[in-house]
mmCIF file with all atom_site columns, C-alpha atoms in Angstrom:
data_model
loop_
_atom_site.group_PDB
_atom_site.id
_atom_site.type_symbol
_atom_site.label_atom_id
_atom_site.label_alt_id
_atom_site.label_comp_id
_atom_site.label_asym_id
_atom_site.label_entity_id
_atom_site.label_seq_id
_atom_site.pdbx_PDB_ins_code
_atom_site.Cartn_x
_atom_site.Cartn_y
_atom_site.Cartn_z
_atom_site.occupancy
_atom_site.B_iso_or_equiv
_atom_site.pdbx_formal_charge
_atom_site.auth_seq_id
_atom_site.auth_comp_id
_atom_site.auth_asym_id
_atom_site.auth_atom_id
_atom_site.pdbx_PDB_model_num
ATOM 1   C CA . ASP A 1 1   ? 84.229  -30.829 72.441 1.00 63.00 ? 25  ASP A CA 1
ATOM 2   C CA . ALA A 1 2   ? 87.674  -32.270 73.103 1.00 66.00 ? 26  ALA A CA 1
ATOM 3   C CA . LYS A 1 3   ? 90.369  -31.069 70.828 1.00 87.00 ? 27  LYS A CA 1
ATOM 4   C CA . THR A 1 4   ? 93.367  -32.914 69.575 1.00 93.00 ? 28  THR A CA 1
ATOM 5   C CA . THR A 1 5   ? 96.685  -31.414 68.527 1.00 95.00 ? 29  THR A CA 1
ATOM 6   C CA . GLN A 1 6   ? 99.369  -32.987 66.306 1.00 96.00 ? 30  GLN A CA 1
ATOM 7   C CA . PRO A 1 7   ? 102.468 -32.085 64.703 1.00 97.00 ? 31  PRO A CA 1
ATOM 8   C CA . ASN A 1 8   ? 102.036 -30.570 61.178 1.00 95.00 ? 32  ASN A CA 1
ATOM 9   C CA . SER A 1 9   ? 104.470 -32.734 59.509 1.00 97.00 ? 33  SER A CA 1
ATOM 10  C CA . MET A 1 10  ? 106.911 -35.806 60.054 1.00 97.00 ? 34  MET A CA 1
ATOM 11  C CA . GLU A 1 11  ? 109.463 -37.480 57.792 1.00 96.00 ? 35  GLU A CA 1
ATOM 12  C CA . SER A 1 12  ? 110.525 -41.156 57.995 1.00 96.00 ? 36  SER A CA 1
ATOM 13  C CA . ASN A 1 13  ? 112.773 -43.463 56.010 1.00 96.00 ? 37  ASN A CA 1
ATOM 14  C CA . GLU A 1 14  ? 111.220 -46.478 54.279 1.00 96.00 ? 38  GLU A CA 1
ATOM 15  C CA . GLU A 1 15  ? 111.231 -49.600 56.140 1.00 95.00 ? 39  GLU A CA 1
ATOM 16  C CA . GLU A 1 16  ? 111.799 -47.730 59.372 1.00 95.00 ? 40  GLU A CA 1
ATOM 17  C CA . PRO A 1 17  ? 109.063 -47.451 62.333 1.00 95.00 ? 41  PRO A CA 1
ATOM 18  C CA . VAL A 1 18  ? 106.998 -44.307 62.611 1.00 97.00 ? 42  VAL A CA 1
ATOM 19  C CA . HIS A 1 19  ? 105.600 -42.849 65.716 1.00 98.00 ? 43  HIS A CA 1
ATOM 20  C CA . LEU A 1 20  ? 103.004 -40.003 65.093 1.00 98.00 ? 44  LEU A CA 1
ATOM 21  C CA . PRO A 1 21  ? 101.732 -38.475 68.451 1.00 97.00 ? 45  PRO A CA 1
ATOM 22  C CA . CYS A 1 22  ? 98.620  -36.757 69.341 1.00 97.00 ? 46  CYS A CA 1
ATOM 23  C CA . ASN A 1 23  ? 97.542  -34.811 72.465 1.00 96.00 ? 47  ASN A CA 1
ATOM 24  C CA . HIS A 1 24  ? 94.088  -34.806 73.741 1.00 94.00 ? 48  HIS A CA 1
ATOM 25  C CA . SER A 1 25  ? 94.388  -33.252 77.227 1.00 92.00 ? 49  SER A CA 1
ATOM 26  C CA . THR A 1 26  ? 90.724  -32.504 77.586 1.00 90.00 ? 50  THR A CA 1
ATOM 27  C CA . ILE A 1 27  ? 89.676  -36.030 76.677 1.00 90.00 ? 51  ILE A CA 1
ATOM 28  C CA . SER A 1 28  ? 86.691  -37.210 78.434 1.00 86.00 ? 52  SER A CA 1
ATOM 29  C CA . GLY A 1 29  ? 86.255  -40.822 80.023 1.00 83.00 ? 53  GLY A CA 1
ATOM 30  C CA . THR A 1 30  ? 84.013  -42.101 77.187 1.00 82.00 ? 54  THR A CA 1
ATOM 31  C CA . ASP A 1 31  ? 85.837  -40.663 74.301 1.00 86.00 ? 55  ASP A CA 1
ATOM 32  C CA . TYR A 1 32  ? 87.244  -43.085 72.016 1.00 89.00 ? 56  TYR A CA 1
ATOM 33  C CA . ILE A 1 33  ? 90.442  -42.159 69.830 1.00 92.00 ? 57  ILE A CA 1
ATOM 34  C CA . HIS A 1 34  ? 90.153  -42.891 66.396 1.00 93.00 ? 58  HIS A CA 1
ATOM 35  C CA . TRP A 1 35  ? 92.970  -42.398 63.694 1.00 96.00 ? 59  TRP A CA 1
ATOM 36  C CA . TYR A 1 36  ? 91.967  -41.896 60.056 1.00 96.00 ? 60  TYR A CA 1
ATOM 37  C CA . ARG A 1 37  ? 94.580  -41.209 56.998 1.00 97.00 ? 61  ARG A CA 1
ATOM 38  C CA . GLN A 1 38  ? 94.120  -39.511 53.656 1.00 95.00 ? 62  GLN A CA 1
ATOM 39  C CA . LEU A 1 39  ? 96.229  -40.587 50.915 1.00 95.00 ? 63  LEU A CA 1
ATOM 40  C CA . PRO A 1 40  ? 96.755  -38.076 47.858 1.00 91.00 ? 64  PRO A CA 1
ATOM 41  C CA . SER A 1 41  ? 93.711  -37.536 46.123 1.00 88.00 ? 65  SER A CA 1
ATOM 42  C CA . GLN A 1 42  ? 91.657  -40.032 48.008 1.00 91.00 ? 66  GLN A CA 1
ATOM 43  C CA . GLY A 1 43  ? 88.974  -39.824 50.829 1.00 93.00 ? 67  GLY A CA 1
ATOM 44  C CA . PRO A 1 44  ? 90.117  -40.602 54.301 1.00 95.00 ? 68  PRO A CA 1
ATOM 45  C CA . GLU A 1 45  ? 90.344  -44.042 55.454 1.00 95.00 ? 69  GLU A CA 1
ATOM 46  C CA . TYR A 1 46  ? 89.959  -45.578 59.070 1.00 94.00 ? 70  TYR A CA 1
ATOM 47  C CA . VAL A 1 47  ? 93.178  -46.797 60.489 1.00 96.00 ? 71  VAL A CA 1
ATOM 48  C CA . ILE A 1 48  ? 92.547  -47.799 64.147 1.00 95.00 ? 72  ILE A CA 1
ATOM 49  C CA . HIS A 1 49  ? 90.727  -46.851 67.260 1.00 93.00 ? 73  HIS A CA 1
ATOM 50  C CA . GLY A 1 50  ? 91.046  -47.451 70.968 1.00 92.00 ? 74  GLY A CA 1
ATOM 51  C CA . LEU A 1 51  ? 89.849  -46.495 74.413 1.00 91.00 ? 75  LEU A CA 1
ATOM 52  C CA . THR A 1 52  ? 92.269  -47.205 76.981 1.00 91.00 ? 76  THR A CA 1
ATOM 53  C CA . SER A 1 53  ? 94.303  -50.559 76.286 1.00 89.00 ? 77  SER A CA 1
ATOM 54  C CA . ASN A 1 54  ? 96.941  -50.491 73.531 1.00 92.00 ? 78  ASN A CA 1
ATOM 55  C CA . VAL A 1 55  ? 95.438  -51.707 70.168 1.00 93.00 ? 79  VAL A CA 1
ATOM 56  C CA . ASN A 1 56  ? 96.883  -53.726 67.182 1.00 94.00 ? 80  ASN A CA 1
ATOM 57  C CA . ASN A 1 57  ? 95.505  -54.331 63.783 1.00 92.00 ? 81  ASN A CA 1
ATOM 58  C CA . ARG A 1 58  ? 97.108  -55.246 60.470 1.00 90.00 ? 82  ARG A CA 1
ATOM 59  C CA . MET A 1 59  ? 97.612  -51.655 59.641 1.00 90.00 ? 83  MET A CA 1
ATOM 60  C CA . ALA A 1 60  ? 98.889  -50.127 62.696 1.00 95.00 ? 84  ALA A CA 1
ATOM 61  C CA . SER A 1 61  ? 99.247  -50.211 66.345 1.00 97.00 ? 85  SER A CA 1
ATOM 62  C CA . LEU A 1 62  ? 97.885  -47.557 68.892 1.00 97.00 ? 86  LEU A CA 1
ATOM 63  C CA . ALA A 1 63  ? 99.605  -46.838 72.215 1.00 97.00 ? 87  ALA A CA 1
ATOM 64  C CA . ILE A 1 64  ? 97.530  -44.848 74.654 1.00 96.00 ? 88  ILE A CA 1
ATOM 65  C CA . ALA A 1 65  ? 98.890  -43.110 77.717 1.00 95.00 ? 89  ALA A CA 1
ATOM 66  C CA . GLU A 1 66  ? 97.857  -44.211 81.049 1.00 94.00 ? 90  GLU A CA 1
ATOM 67  C CA . ASP A 1 67  ? 96.118  -40.749 81.769 1.00 94.00 ? 91  ASP A CA 1
ATOM 68  C CA . ARG A 1 68  ? 94.656  -41.040 78.236 1.00 94.00 ? 92  ARG A CA 1
ATOM 69  C CA . LYS A 1 69  ? 95.757  -37.351 77.384 1.00 94.00 ? 93  LYS A CA 1
ATOM 70  C CA . SER A 1 70  ? 97.927  -38.574 74.637 1.00 96.00 ? 94  SER A CA 1
ATOM 71  C CA . SER A 1 71  ? 98.154  -41.428 72.196 1.00 97.00 ? 95  SER A CA 1
ATOM 72  C CA . THR A 1 72  ? 100.696 -42.546 69.483 1.00 97.00 ? 96  THR A CA 1
ATOM 73  C CA . LEU A 1 73  ? 99.944  -44.133 66.239 1.00 98.00 ? 97  LEU A CA 1
ATOM 74  C CA . ILE A 1 74  ? 102.918 -46.563 65.337 1.00 97.00 ? 98  ILE A CA 1
ATOM 75  C CA . LEU A 1 75  ? 103.593 -47.702 61.908 1.00 97.00 ? 99  LEU A CA 1
ATOM 76  C CA . HIS A 1 76  ? 105.989 -50.661 62.313 1.00 94.00 ? 100 HIS A CA 1
ATOM 77  C CA . ARG A 1 77  ? 107.568 -50.360 58.994 1.00 95.00 ? 101 ARG A CA 1
ATOM 78  C CA . ALA A 1 78  ? 106.787 -47.425 56.954 1.00 95.00 ? 102 ALA A CA 1
ATOM 79  C CA . THR A 1 79  ? 106.458 -48.133 53.205 1.00 96.00 ? 103 THR A CA 1
ATOM 80  C CA . LEU A 1 80  ? 106.184 -45.382 50.446 1.00 96.00 ? 104 LEU A CA 1
ATOM 81  C CA . ARG A 1 81  ? 102.396 -46.079 50.157 1.00 95.00 ? 105 ARG A CA 1
ATOM 82  C CA . ASP A 1 82  ? 102.100 -44.929 53.868 1.00 97.00 ? 106 ASP A CA 1
ATOM 83  C CA . ALA A 1 83  ? 102.696 -41.171 52.935 1.00 97.00 ? 107 ALA A CA 1
ATOM 84  C CA . ALA A 1 84  ? 99.605  -39.610 53.639 1.00 97.00 ? 108 ALA A CA 1
ATOM 85  C CA . VAL A 1 85  ? 98.116  -36.959 56.234 1.00 96.00 ? 109 VAL A CA 1
ATOM 86  C CA . TYR A 1 86  ? 97.112  -38.796 59.422 1.00 97.00 ? 110 TYR A CA 1
ATOM 87  C CA . TYR A 1 87  ? 94.295  -37.654 61.570 1.00 96.00 ? 111 TYR A CA 1
ATOM 88  C CA . CYS A 1 88  ? 93.829  -38.140 65.394 1.00 96.00 ? 112 CYS A CA 1
ATOM 89  C CA . ILE A 1 89  ? 90.106  -37.669 66.112 1.00 91.00 ? 113 ILE A CA 1
ATOM 90  C CA . LEU A 1 90  ? 87.790  -37.980 68.969 1.00 88.00 ? 114 LEU A CA 1
ATOM 91  C CA . PRO A 1 91  ? 84.387  -38.733 67.315 1.00 82.00 ? 115 PRO A CA 1
ATOM 92  C CA . ILE A 1 92  ? 81.426  -36.884 68.954 1.00 78.00 ? 116 ILE A CA 1
ATOM 93  C CA . TYR A 1 93  ? 79.289  -39.539 70.266 1.00 72.00 ? 117 TYR A CA 1
ATOM 94  C CA . ASN A 1 94  ? 76.273  -37.458 71.087 1.00 70.00 ? 118 ASN A CA 1
ATOM 95  C CA . GLN A 1 95  ? 76.120  -36.224 67.580 1.00 71.00 ? 119 GLN A CA 1
ATOM 96  C CA . GLY A 1 96  ? 76.154  -39.303 65.385 1.00 69.00 ? 120 GLY A CA 1
ATOM 97  C CA . GLY A 1 97  ? 79.892  -40.100 65.952 1.00 73.00 ? 121 GLY A CA 1
ATOM 98  C CA . LYS A 1 98  ? 80.637  -37.159 63.399 1.00 80.00 ? 122 LYS A CA 1
ATOM 99  C CA . LEU A 1 99  ? 84.339  -36.348 63.032 1.00 84.00 ? 123 LEU A CA 1
ATOM 100 C CA . ILE A 1 100 ? 86.042  -33.172 63.428 1.00 85.00 ? 124 ILE A CA 1
ATOM 101 C CA . PHE A 1 101 ? 89.020  -33.172 61.427 1.00 88.00 ? 125 PHE A CA 1
ATOM 102 C CA . GLY A 1 102 ? 92.059  -30.877 62.553 1.00 88.00 ? 126 GLY A CA 1
ATOM 103 C CA . GLN A 1 103 ? 95.180  -30.184 60.537 1.00 89.00 ? 127 GLN A CA 1
ATOM 104 C CA . GLY A 1 104 ? 96.594  -33.569 60.995 1.00 95.00 ? 128 GLY A CA 1
ATOM 105 C CA . THR A 1 105 ? 100.231 -34.813 60.515 1.00 97.00 ? 129 THR A CA 1
ATOM 106 C CA . GLU A 1 106 ? 101.443 -34.917 56.881 1.00 97.00 ? 130 GLU A CA 1
ATOM 107 C CA . LEU A 1 107 ? 103.896 -37.829 56.858 1.00 98.00 ? 131 LEU A CA 1
ATOM 108 C CA . SER A 1 108 ? 106.368 -38.074 54.038 1.00 97.00 ? 132 SER A CA 1
ATOM 109 C CA . VAL A 1 109 ? 108.308 -41.517 53.528 1.00 97.00 ? 133 VAL A CA 1
ATOM 110 C CA . LYS A 1 110 ? 111.773 -41.309 51.839 1.00 95.00 ? 134 LYS A CA 1
ATOM 111 C CA . PRO A 1 111 ? 113.150 -44.445 49.888 1.00 93.00 ? 135 PRO A CA 1
ATOM 112 C CA . GLY B 2 1   ? 82.201  -55.841 48.768 1.00 56.00 ? 27  GLY B CA 1
ATOM 113 C CA . ALA B 2 2   ? 81.202  -52.398 47.054 1.00 82.00 ? 28  ALA B CA 1
ATOM 114 C CA . GLY B 2 3   ? 82.374  -49.365 48.890 1.00 93.00 ? 29  GLY B CA 1
ATOM 115 C CA . VAL B 2 4   ? 80.816  -45.784 49.063 1.00 96.00 ? 30  VAL B CA 1
ATOM 116 C CA . SER B 2 5   ? 80.362  -44.355 45.732 1.00 96.00 ? 31  SER B CA 1
ATOM 117 C CA . GLN B 2 6   ? 79.852  -40.847 44.641 1.00 97.00 ? 32  GLN B CA 1
ATOM 118 C CA . SER B 2 7   ? 78.900  -39.002 41.363 1.00 97.00 ? 33  SER B CA 1
ATOM 119 C CA . PRO B 2 8   ? 79.949  -37.335 39.494 1.00 97.00 ? 34  PRO B CA 1
ATOM 120 C CA . SER B 2 9   ? 83.642  -37.568 40.307 1.00 96.00 ? 35  SER B CA 1
ATOM 121 C CA . ASN B 2 10  ? 83.971  -33.999 38.769 1.00 97.00 ? 36  ASN B CA 1
ATOM 122 C CA . LYS B 2 11  ? 81.686  -31.196 38.177 1.00 97.00 ? 37  LYS B CA 1
ATOM 123 C CA . VAL B 2 12  ? 82.349  -27.904 36.519 1.00 98.00 ? 38  VAL B CA 1
ATOM 124 C CA . THR B 2 13  ? 79.704  -25.384 36.910 1.00 97.00 ? 39  THR B CA 1
ATOM 125 C CA . GLU B 2 14  ? 79.082  -21.725 36.353 1.00 97.00 ? 40  GLU B CA 1
ATOM 126 C CA . LYS B 2 15  ? 78.447  -19.398 39.190 1.00 97.00 ? 41  LYS B CA 1
ATOM 127 C CA . GLY B 2 16  ? 74.688  -19.120 40.012 1.00 97.00 ? 42  GLY B CA 1
ATOM 128 C CA . LYS B 2 17  ? 73.800  -22.439 38.712 1.00 98.00 ? 43  LYS B CA 1
ATOM 129 C CA . ASP B 2 18  ? 72.480  -25.491 41.036 1.00 98.00 ? 44  ASP B CA 1
ATOM 130 C CA . VAL B 2 19  ? 74.171  -28.678 41.462 1.00 98.00 ? 45  VAL B CA 1
ATOM 131 C CA . GLU B 2 20  ? 73.410  -32.203 42.783 1.00 98.00 ? 46  GLU B CA 1
ATOM 132 C CA . LEU B 2 21  ? 75.851  -34.415 44.186 1.00 98.00 ? 47  LEU B CA 1
ATOM 133 C CA . ARG B 2 22  ? 75.032  -37.939 44.873 1.00 98.00 ? 48  ARG B CA 1
ATOM 134 C CA . CYS B 2 23  ? 76.327  -40.529 47.375 1.00 98.00 ? 49  CYS B CA 1
ATOM 135 C CA . ASP B 2 24  ? 75.599  -44.254 47.341 1.00 97.00 ? 50  ASP B CA 1
ATOM 136 C CA . PRO B 2 25  ? 76.672  -45.658 50.881 1.00 96.00 ? 51  PRO B CA 1
ATOM 137 C CA . ILE B 2 26  ? 77.647  -49.026 51.711 1.00 95.00 ? 52  ILE B CA 1
ATOM 138 C CA . SER B 2 27  ? 74.418  -51.401 51.598 1.00 92.00 ? 53  SER B CA 1
ATOM 139 C CA . GLY B 2 28  ? 72.999  -51.843 55.175 1.00 90.00 ? 54  GLY B CA 1
ATOM 140 C CA . HIS B 2 29  ? 74.878  -48.640 56.604 1.00 91.00 ? 55  HIS B CA 1
ATOM 141 C CA . THR B 2 30  ? 72.451  -46.718 58.786 1.00 89.00 ? 56  THR B CA 1
ATOM 142 C CA . ALA B 2 31  ? 74.348  -43.403 59.073 1.00 90.00 ? 57  ALA B CA 1
ATOM 143 C CA . LEU B 2 32  ? 75.626  -41.179 56.409 1.00 93.00 ? 58  LEU B CA 1
ATOM 144 C CA . TYR B 2 33  ? 77.692  -37.910 56.424 1.00 93.00 ? 59  TYR B CA 1
ATOM 145 C CA . TRP B 2 34  ? 78.764  -35.330 54.350 1.00 95.00 ? 60  TRP B CA 1
ATOM 146 C CA . TYR B 2 35  ? 82.199  -33.437 54.489 1.00 95.00 ? 61  TYR B CA 1
ATOM 147 C CA . ARG B 2 36  ? 83.905  -30.959 52.257 1.00 96.00 ? 62  ARG B CA 1
ATOM 148 C CA . GLN B 2 37  ? 87.305  -30.286 51.755 1.00 95.00 ? 63  GLN B CA 1
ATOM 149 C CA . SER B 2 38  ? 88.316  -26.893 50.202 1.00 92.00 ? 64  SER B CA 1
ATOM 150 C CA . LEU B 2 39  ? 91.757  -25.969 49.016 1.00 82.00 ? 65  LEU B CA 1
ATOM 151 C CA . GLY B 2 40  ? 94.027  -24.954 51.953 1.00 71.00 ? 66  GLY B CA 1
ATOM 152 C CA . GLN B 2 41  ? 91.307  -25.777 54.353 1.00 76.00 ? 67  GLN B CA 1
ATOM 153 C CA . GLY B 2 42  ? 90.848  -29.064 56.429 1.00 82.00 ? 68  GLY B CA 1
ATOM 154 C CA . LEU B 2 43  ? 87.944  -31.652 56.105 1.00 90.00 ? 69  LEU B CA 1
ATOM 155 C CA . GLU B 2 44  ? 84.859  -29.813 57.600 1.00 92.00 ? 70  GLU B CA 1
ATOM 156 C CA . PHE B 2 45  ? 81.529  -31.629 58.577 1.00 91.00 ? 71  PHE B CA 1
ATOM 157 C CA . LEU B 2 46  ? 78.498  -30.609 56.973 1.00 93.00 ? 72  LEU B CA 1
ATOM 158 C CA . ILE B 2 47  ? 75.269  -33.026 57.661 1.00 92.00 ? 73  ILE B CA 1
ATOM 159 C CA . TYR B 2 48  ? 74.797  -36.323 59.090 1.00 89.00 ? 74  TYR B CA 1
ATOM 160 C CA . PHE B 2 49  ? 71.859  -38.672 58.287 1.00 91.00 ? 75  PHE B CA 1
ATOM 161 C CA . GLN B 2 50  ? 70.678  -41.481 60.688 1.00 88.00 ? 76  GLN B CA 1
ATOM 162 C CA . GLY B 2 51  ? 68.357  -43.425 58.216 1.00 90.00 ? 77  GLY B CA 1
ATOM 163 C CA . ASN B 2 52  ? 66.236  -40.813 56.324 1.00 91.00 ? 78  ASN B CA 1
ATOM 164 C CA . SER B 2 53  ? 66.220  -37.936 59.028 1.00 89.00 ? 79  SER B CA 1
ATOM 165 C CA . ALA B 2 54  ? 69.122  -35.403 59.415 1.00 87.00 ? 80  ALA B CA 1
ATOM 166 C CA . PRO B 2 55  ? 69.489  -34.912 63.246 1.00 79.00 ? 81  PRO B CA 1
ATOM 167 C CA . ASP B 2 56  ? 72.649  -32.749 62.556 1.00 78.00 ? 82  ASP B CA 1
ATOM 168 C CA . LYS B 2 57  ? 72.672  -30.044 60.030 1.00 83.00 ? 83  LYS B CA 1
ATOM 169 C CA . SER B 2 58  ? 74.860  -27.787 61.944 1.00 83.00 ? 84  SER B CA 1
ATOM 170 C CA . GLY B 2 59  ? 77.804  -27.723 59.262 1.00 88.00 ? 85  GLY B CA 1
ATOM 171 C CA . LEU B 2 60  ? 75.863  -26.605 56.333 1.00 92.00 ? 86  LEU B CA 1
ATOM 172 C CA . PRO B 2 61  ? 77.303  -23.252 55.282 1.00 92.00 ? 87  PRO B CA 1
ATOM 173 C CA . SER B 2 62  ? 74.264  -21.286 54.260 1.00 94.00 ? 88  SER B CA 1
ATOM 174 C CA . ASP B 2 63  ? 70.576  -21.913 53.167 1.00 94.00 ? 89  ASP B CA 1
ATOM 175 C CA . ARG B 2 64  ? 71.702  -22.618 49.750 1.00 97.00 ? 90  ARG B CA 1
ATOM 176 C CA . PHE B 2 65  ? 72.945  -26.135 50.852 1.00 97.00 ? 91  PHE B CA 1
ATOM 177 C CA . SER B 2 66  ? 70.548  -28.845 51.306 1.00 96.00 ? 92  SER B CA 1
ATOM 178 C CA . ALA B 2 67  ? 70.642  -32.572 51.542 1.00 96.00 ? 93  ALA B CA 1
ATOM 179 C CA . GLU B 2 68  ? 68.352  -35.349 51.561 1.00 95.00 ? 94  GLU B CA 1
ATOM 180 C CA . ARG B 2 69  ? 68.334  -39.235 52.096 1.00 95.00 ? 95  ARG B CA 1
ATOM 181 C CA . THR B 2 70  ? 65.479  -41.449 50.831 1.00 89.00 ? 96  THR B CA 1
ATOM 182 C CA . GLY B 2 71  ? 64.923  -45.123 51.625 1.00 88.00 ? 97  GLY B CA 1
ATOM 183 C CA . GLY B 2 72  ? 67.843  -45.111 53.889 1.00 84.00 ? 98  GLY B CA 1
ATOM 184 C CA . SER B 2 73  ? 70.276  -45.361 51.059 1.00 93.00 ? 99  SER B CA 1
ATOM 185 C CA . VAL B 2 74  ? 71.160  -42.819 48.511 1.00 96.00 ? 100 VAL B CA 1
ATOM 186 C CA . SER B 2 75  ? 71.669  -39.303 49.661 1.00 97.00 ? 101 SER B CA 1
ATOM 187 C CA . THR B 2 76  ? 71.938  -35.968 47.417 1.00 98.00 ? 102 THR B CA 1
ATOM 188 C CA . LEU B 2 77  ? 73.652  -32.884 48.352 1.00 97.00 ? 103 LEU B CA 1
ATOM 189 C CA . THR B 2 78  ? 72.123  -29.950 46.557 1.00 98.00 ? 104 THR B CA 1
ATOM 190 C CA . ILE B 2 79  ? 73.743  -26.511 46.085 1.00 98.00 ? 105 ILE B CA 1
ATOM 191 C CA . GLN B 2 80  ? 71.670  -23.721 44.856 1.00 98.00 ? 106 GLN B CA 1
ATOM 192 C CA . ARG B 2 81  ? 72.926  -20.761 43.088 1.00 98.00 ? 107 ARG B CA 1
ATOM 193 C CA . THR B 2 82  ? 76.605  -22.009 43.395 1.00 98.00 ? 108 THR B CA 1
ATOM 194 C CA . GLN B 2 83  ? 79.319  -19.391 44.338 1.00 97.00 ? 109 GLN B CA 1
ATOM 195 C CA . GLN B 2 84  ? 83.070  -19.629 43.730 1.00 96.00 ? 110 GLN B CA 1
ATOM 196 C CA . GLU B 2 85  ? 83.783  -20.175 47.482 1.00 94.00 ? 111 GLU B CA 1
ATOM 197 C CA . ASP B 2 86  ? 81.585  -23.453 46.968 1.00 96.00 ? 112 ASP B CA 1
ATOM 198 C CA . SER B 2 87  ? 84.443  -24.904 44.967 1.00 96.00 ? 113 SER B CA 1
ATOM 199 C CA . ALA B 2 88  ? 85.829  -27.963 47.139 1.00 97.00 ? 114 ALA B CA 1
ATOM 200 C CA . VAL B 2 89  ? 86.102  -31.676 47.106 1.00 97.00 ? 115 VAL B CA 1
ATOM 201 C CA . TYR B 2 90  ? 82.745  -32.904 48.795 1.00 98.00 ? 116 TYR B CA 1
ATOM 202 C CA . LEU B 2 91  ? 83.207  -36.266 50.417 1.00 97.00 ? 117 LEU B CA 1
ATOM 203 C CA . CYS B 2 92  ? 80.426  -38.664 51.481 1.00 97.00 ? 118 CYS B CA 1
ATOM 204 C CA . ALA B 2 93  ? 81.010  -41.453 54.244 1.00 95.00 ? 119 ALA B CA 1
ATOM 205 C CA . SER B 2 94  ? 78.695  -44.136 55.689 1.00 94.00 ? 120 SER B CA 1
ATOM 206 C CA . SER B 2 95  ? 78.977  -46.012 59.108 1.00 90.00 ? 121 SER B CA 1
ATOM 207 C CA . LEU B 2 96  ? 76.888  -49.086 60.316 1.00 87.00 ? 122 LEU B CA 1
ATOM 208 C CA . VAL B 2 97  ? 74.863  -47.736 63.113 1.00 77.00 ? 123 VAL B CA 1
ATOM 209 C CA . GLY B 2 98  ? 75.841  -44.038 63.693 1.00 65.00 ? 124 GLY B CA 1
ATOM 210 C CA . ILE B 2 99  ? 74.563  -42.824 66.840 1.00 61.00 ? 125 ILE B CA 1
ATOM 211 C CA . ALA B 2 100 ? 73.842  -46.155 68.456 1.00 57.00 ? 126 ALA B CA 1
ATOM 212 C CA . GLY B 2 101 ? 77.634  -47.255 68.184 1.00 58.00 ? 127 GLY B CA 1
ATOM 213 C CA . ALA B 2 102 ? 79.201  -43.976 67.856 1.00 55.00 ? 128 ALA B CA 1
ATOM 214 C CA . PHE B 2 103 ? 81.964  -44.772 70.412 1.00 64.00 ? 129 PHE B CA 1
ATOM 215 C CA . THR B 2 104 ? 83.402  -47.440 68.037 1.00 70.00 ? 130 THR B CA 1
ATOM 216 C CA . ASP B 2 105 ? 81.675  -46.921 64.566 1.00 79.00 ? 131 ASP B CA 1
ATOM 217 C CA . THR B 2 106 ? 83.878  -46.229 61.935 1.00 87.00 ? 132 THR B CA 1
ATOM 218 C CA . GLN B 2 107 ? 83.216  -44.398 58.809 1.00 91.00 ? 133 GLN B CA 1
ATOM 219 C CA . TYR B 2 108 ? 83.973  -45.386 55.351 1.00 94.00 ? 134 TYR B CA 1
ATOM 220 C CA . PHE B 2 109 ? 84.416  -42.748 52.748 1.00 96.00 ? 135 PHE B CA 1
ATOM 221 C CA . GLY B 2 110 ? 83.943  -42.342 49.189 1.00 96.00 ? 136 GLY B CA 1
ATOM 222 C CA . PRO B 2 111 ? 86.425  -40.873 46.509 1.00 94.00 ? 137 PRO B CA 1
ATOM 223 C CA . GLY B 2 112 ? 84.620  -37.448 46.663 1.00 96.00 ? 138 GLY B CA 1
ATOM 224 C CA . THR B 2 113 ? 83.155  -35.175 44.001 1.00 97.00 ? 139 THR B CA 1
ATOM 225 C CA . ARG B 2 114 ? 85.451  -32.172 42.932 1.00 96.00 ? 140 ARG B CA 1
ATOM 226 C CA . LEU B 2 115 ? 83.113  -29.236 42.343 1.00 97.00 ? 141 LEU B CA 1
ATOM 227 C CA . THR B 2 116 ? 84.746  -26.270 40.445 1.00 97.00 ? 142 THR B CA 1
ATOM 228 C CA . VAL B 2 117 ? 82.585  -23.304 40.201 1.00 97.00 ? 143 VAL B CA 1
ATOM 229 C CA . LEU B 2 118 ? 83.638  -20.750 37.573 1.00 96.00 ? 144 LEU B CA 1
#
């Protein structure tokens, strides 16, 4: 199963953009890249996913490298409510799409 | 619409007792997942249901753990003879189609049940 690696922590200032990197060098051609986040004392929530092309939704953007060995989650304007642990995951498609969570990146946002 | 709900939100029990944790998935969601999050540990997968069957139980830590799902809806996770190392937050998630759409299916998580074993 393909693994992902992320920095343990990052800091951002409120209202500034945040780029959260993820490496997945052993990704296979059919692996989708999913991002979830977990706010304090809550269950994880879905953020965004993509395969090859960059993706945008109301929460964030996902930039995927051309070789697909890395991706970046972009929060365009961080707010205090974006402080959370962000997980980059490649769901295991032949096992029901189960999610294997790594350590994730703990994002802190300073006012 | 209603999200995934779990009950109880908190459960304190004594070592050796059995506990049942309940998950109500989003209506119409075919797949259901159980995870747990221990202090200092990440989120770990426990078991996955497609409908009422559990094709993947690989994450259950021991035979004291079991789960069932009835009517393609509610699921219960049972822990027998609880041990202190079972203390954790148990999270349930559901998704629309599970294995059929696993490439793009997204999981919706409940708020979790915090289990404390004294």
